[in-house]
Amino acid sequence: MEVICNSAKPLQFYNQIGVLECQSLKLILSAGDLPHTTIDVRRSNCSQESALIKNSDETTLVSTYKNAVIELSSLMPESIPLSIGDSDRQILQHFIKHIQPHFESTVLHSNPREGYDLLVESLAHLENVFARSAGSYFGGAQPNIVDFGLFPYIDKIGTWTHALRPSECSRLQTWVKTMREHPVVVASALSEDELKVQLEEYSRALTD
């Protein structure tokens, strides 16, 4: 891909309500200190081809939902510490393929237990990955692309789904509490009303 992220000029970030990938992108843009303007739009008013992020010259940087975090991080200059490595890419791709579907199923079904047990089982992979981290984050002493990419999903467990038991994924539960206190996350936190709208939009998108 020839298009590169021109961090010297503001990007245009189309923050689609109800798209958790957008919440991840919002955290990454802030953590990477990339100049950008945010345009809030309704997910229901956008097509699958709608751009999520455009460069200042109107070229599309990020367009697909499923690989949004990988797309953005791959375009970042090496000077920005949130560029993606091979191990980070593998973790994110595993999440997209093996964990995210169970999360969506749990949120969608009227009986969350229908998908919740599979979700908890799939999260064991992240628990094992985190166990190898030398710090409070997947990135070690500081959060990296994996931390900001996964947080909007894992953070919803317990509010959009049943809560994890104390014995389930204890490292991940501690990680969520740590991430909630990170300045970038605090600054991007949604209000209760915004979270309610986000859940409604997210659930609606799953049934479209």
CSV table of C-alpha atoms in Angstrom, one decimal:
chain,number,residue,atom,x,y,z
A,1,MET,CA,0.0,0.0,0.0
A,2,GLU,CA,1.6,3.3,-1.1
A,3,VAL,CA,-0.5,5.7,1.0
A,4,ILE,CA,1.3,6.7,4.2
A,5,CYS,CA,0.1,8.4,7.3
A,6,ASN,CA,1.1,12.1,7.0
A,7,SER,CA,1.3,12.9,10.7
A,8,ALA,CA,2.3,16.5,9.9
A,9,LYS,CA,-1.2,17.3,8.8
A,10,PRO,CA,-4.5,16.5,10.6
A,11,LEU,CA,-6.2,13.3,9.7
A,12,GLN,CA,-10.0,13.1,9.4
A,13,PHE,CA,-11.3,10.5,11.8
A,14,TYR,CA,-15.0,9.4,11.1
A,15,ASN,CA,-16.0,8.1,14.5
A,16,GLN,CA,-18.8,5.8,13.8
A,17,ILE,CA,-21.0,5.3,16.9
A,18,GLY,CA,-21.4,1.6,17.7
A,19,VAL,CA,-18.3,0.5,15.9
A,20,LEU,CA,-15.9,-0.7,18.7
A,21,GLU,CA,-13.0,-0.6,16.2
A,22,CYS,CA,-13.6,3.2,16.1
A,23,GLN,CA,-13.1,3.4,19.8
A,24,SER,CA,-9.8,1.5,19.4
A,25,LEU,CA,-8.8,3.9,16.6
A,26,LYS,CA,-9.6,6.9,18.8
A,27,LEU,CA,-7.3,5.6,21.6
A,28,ILE,CA,-4.5,4.9,19.1
A,29,LEU,CA,-4.7,8.3,17.5
A,30,SER,CA,-4.6,9.9,20.9
A,31,ALA,CA,-1.8,7.7,22.2
A,32,GLY,CA,0.2,8.2,19.1
A,33,ASP,CA,-0.3,12.0,19.4
A,34,LEU,CA,-1.4,12.1,15.7
A,35,PRO,CA,-3.0,15.4,14.7
A,36,HIS,CA,-6.6,14.7,13.7
A,37,THR,CA,-10.1,16.0,13.6
A,38,THR,CA,-13.0,13.8,14.8
A,39,ILE,CA,-16.3,13.7,13.0
A,40,ASP,CA,-19.0,11.7,14.9
A,41,VAL,CA,-21.3,9.8,12.6
A,42,ARG,CA,-24.0,7.2,13.1
A,43,ARG,CA,-23.1,3.7,12.0
A,44,SER,CA,-26.5,3.3,10.5
A,45,ASN,CA,-25.9,6.2,8.1
A,46,CYS,CA,-22.7,4.7,6.7
A,47,SER,CA,-22.0,1.9,4.2
A,48,GLN,CA,-19.3,-0.7,4.6
A,49,GLU,CA,-17.3,1.2,2.1
A,50,SER,CA,-17.3,4.4,4.2
A,51,ALA,CA,-13.9,5.6,5.2
A,52,LEU,CA,-13.0,5.5,8.9
A,53,ILE,CA,-9.9,7.7,8.5
A,54,LYS,CA,-8.8,9.9,5.6
A,55,ASN,CA,-5.6,11.8,5.1
A,56,SER,CA,-5.6,15.6,4.7
A,57,ASP,CA,-5.6,15.2,0.9
A,58,GLU,CA,-8.8,13.0,1.1
A,59,THR,CA,-7.0,9.7,0.4
A,60,THR,CA,-8.5,6.9,2.4
A,61,LEU,CA,-6.2,5.4,5.1
A,62,VAL,CA,-8.5,3.0,6.9
A,63,SER,CA,-11.7,1.6,5.5
A,64,THR,CA,-12.4,-1.9,6.7
A,65,TYR,CA,-13.8,-2.6,10.2
A,66,LYS,CA,-12.3,-6.0,10.9
A,67,ASN,CA,-8.7,-4.9,10.2
A,68,ALA,CA,-9.0,-1.2,11.2
A,69,VAL,CA,-6.4,-1.3,14.0
A,70,ILE,CA,-4.0,-3.3,11.9
A,71,GLU,CA,-4.5,-1.0,9.0
A,72,LEU,CA,-3.8,2.2,11.0
A,73,SER,CA,-0.9,0.9,12.9
A,74,SER,CA,0.8,-0.5,9.7
A,75,LEU,CA,0.7,3.1,8.2
A,76,MET,CA,2.3,4.8,11.2
A,77,PRO,CA,5.8,6.2,10.8
A,78,GLU,CA,8.5,4.3,12.8
A,79,SER,CA,9.0,7.3,15.0
A,80,ILE,CA,5.6,6.7,16.5
A,81,PRO,CA,5.8,3.9,19.1
A,82,LEU,CA,2.5,2.3,18.1
A,83,SER,CA,3.7,0.9,14.8
A,84,ILE,CA,2.8,-2.8,14.6
A,85,GLY,CA,5.2,-5.8,15.0
A,86,ASP,CA,4.7,-9.4,13.8
A,87,SER,CA,3.7,-10.7,17.2
A,88,ASP,CA,1.3,-7.8,17.7
A,89,ARG,CA,-0.3,-8.5,14.3
A,90,GLN,CA,-0.7,-12.2,15.2
A,91,ILE,CA,-2.4,-11.4,18.5
A,92,LEU,CA,-4.8,-9.0,16.8
A,93,GLN,CA,-5.6,-11.4,14.0
A,94,HIS,CA,-6.2,-14.2,16.4
A,95,PHE,CA,-8.6,-11.9,18.3
A,96,ILE,CA,-10.5,-11.0,15.1
A,97,LYS,CA,-10.8,-14.6,14.0
A,98,HIS,CA,-11.2,-16.6,17.2
A,99,ILE,CA,-12.5,-14.3,19.9
A,100,GLN,CA,-14.4,-11.4,18.4
A,101,PRO,CA,-17.1,-13.7,17.0
A,102,HIS,CA,-17.9,-15.1,20.4
A,103,PHE,CA,-18.0,-11.6,21.8
A,104,GLU,CA,-20.5,-10.6,19.2
A,105,SER,CA,-22.6,-13.8,19.7
A,106,THR,CA,-22.7,-13.1,23.5
A,107,VAL,CA,-23.9,-9.5,23.0
A,108,LEU,CA,-26.4,-10.4,20.4
A,109,HIS,CA,-28.2,-13.3,22.0
A,110,SER,CA,-31.0,-12.6,24.5
A,111,ASN,CA,-29.5,-15.4,26.6
A,112,PRO,CA,-25.8,-14.3,26.9
A,113,ARG,CA,-24.8,-17.7,28.3
A,114,GLU,CA,-25.4,-19.1,24.8
A,115,GLY,CA,-22.1,-17.6,23.7
A,116,TYR,CA,-20.5,-16.5,26.9
A,117,ASP,CA,-18.9,-19.8,27.9
A,118,LEU,CA,-17.2,-20.0,24.4
A,119,LEU,CA,-16.1,-16.4,24.9
A,120,VAL,CA,-14.4,-17.1,28.2
A,121,GLU,CA,-12.8,-20.2,26.7
A,122,SER,CA,-11.4,-18.2,23.8
A,123,LEU,CA,-10.1,-15.5,26.2
A,124,ALA,CA,-7.7,-18.1,27.7
A,125,HIS,CA,-5.4,-17.4,24.7
A,126,LEU,CA,-5.0,-13.7,25.6
A,127,GLU,CA,-4.6,-14.7,29.3
A,128,ASN,CA,-1.6,-16.9,28.2
A,129,VAL,CA,-0.2,-14.2,26.0
A,130,PHE,CA,-0.4,-11.7,28.8
A,131,ALA,CA,1.4,-14.0,31.2
A,132,ARG,CA,4.5,-13.7,29.0
A,133,SER,CA,4.4,-9.9,29.2
A,134,ALA,CA,7.0,-8.2,31.4
A,135,GLY,CA,4.8,-5.5,32.8
A,136,SER,CA,1.2,-4.3,33.4
A,137,TYR,CA,0.3,-4.2,29.7
A,138,PHE,CA,0.6,-6.4,26.7
A,139,GLY,CA,3.3,-4.0,25.6
A,140,GLY,CA,5.2,-4.5,28.8
A,141,ALA,CA,5.8,-1.3,30.9
A,142,GLN,CA,3.7,0.8,28.6
A,143,PRO,CA,0.6,0.0,26.5
A,144,ASN,CA,1.0,-0.8,22.9
A,145,ILE,CA,-1.2,-1.4,19.8
A,146,VAL,CA,-2.6,-4.6,21.3
A,147,ASP,CA,-3.6,-2.9,24.5
A,148,PHE,CA,-5.5,0.0,22.8
A,149,GLY,CA,-6.9,-2.3,20.1
A,150,LEU,CA,-8.4,-4.9,22.5
A,151,PHE,CA,-9.5,-2.7,25.4
A,152,PRO,CA,-12.8,-1.4,24.0
A,153,TYR,CA,-14.0,-5.0,23.7
A,154,ILE,CA,-12.6,-6.6,26.9
A,155,ASP,CA,-13.8,-3.6,28.9
A,156,LYS,CA,-17.4,-4.3,27.9
A,157,ILE,CA,-17.3,-7.8,29.5
A,158,GLY,CA,-19.4,-7.4,32.6
A,159,THR,CA,-21.6,-4.6,31.3
A,160,TRP,CA,-22.6,-5.8,27.9
A,161,THR,CA,-22.2,-9.5,29.0
A,162,HIS,CA,-22.1,-11.5,32.2
A,163,ALA,CA,-19.2,-10.6,34.4
A,164,LEU,CA,-16.1,-12.8,34.6
A,165,ARG,CA,-15.8,-14.9,37.8
A,166,PRO,CA,-12.8,-14.0,40.0
A,167,SER,CA,-11.1,-17.2,38.9
A,168,GLU,CA,-11.6,-16.5,35.1
A,169,CYS,CA,-8.9,-14.7,33.3
A,170,SER,CA,-7.6,-13.0,36.4
A,171,ARG,CA,-4.7,-11.3,34.6
A,172,LEU,CA,-7.0,-9.8,32.0
A,173,GLN,CA,-9.3,-8.5,34.7
A,174,THR,CA,-6.4,-6.8,36.4
A,175,TRP,CA,-5.3,-5.4,33.0
A,176,VAL,CA,-8.7,-3.9,32.4
A,177,LYS,CA,-8.6,-2.1,35.7
A,178,THR,CA,-5.1,-0.8,34.9
A,179,MET,CA,-6.1,0.3,31.4
A,180,ARG,CA,-9.2,2.2,32.8
A,181,GLU,CA,-6.8,4.4,34.8
A,182,HIS,CA,-4.5,5.2,31.8
A,183,PRO,CA,-4.7,8.9,30.9
A,184,VAL,CA,-5.5,8.2,27.2
A,185,VAL,CA,-8.4,5.9,28.2
A,186,VAL,CA,-9.7,8.3,30.9
A,187,ALA,CA,-9.7,11.2,28.4
A,188,SER,CA,-11.7,9.1,25.8
A,189,ALA,CA,-14.1,7.6,28.3
A,190,LEU,CA,-17.8,7.6,27.2
A,191,SER,CA,-20.7,8.8,29.4
A,192,GLU,CA,-23.4,6.4,30.4
A,193,ASP,CA,-25.7,7.8,27.8
A,194,GLU,CA,-23.0,7.5,25.1
A,195,LEU,CA,-22.4,3.8,26.1
A,196,LYS,CA,-26.1,3.1,25.9
A,197,VAL,CA,-26.3,4.5,22.3
A,198,GLN,CA,-23.1,2.6,21.5
A,199,LEU,CA,-24.6,-0.7,22.6
A,200,GLU,CA,-27.8,0.0,20.7
A,201,GLU,CA,-25.9,0.8,17.5
A,202,TYR,CA,-23.5,-2.1,17.9
A,203,SER,CA,-26.3,-4.6,18.4
A,204,ARG,CA,-28.2,-3.2,15.5
A,205,ALA,CA,-25.2,-3.5,13.3
A,206,LEU,CA,-24.8,-7.2,14.2
A,207,THR,CA,-28.3,-7.9,12.9
A,208,ASP,CA,-28.0,-6.0,9.7
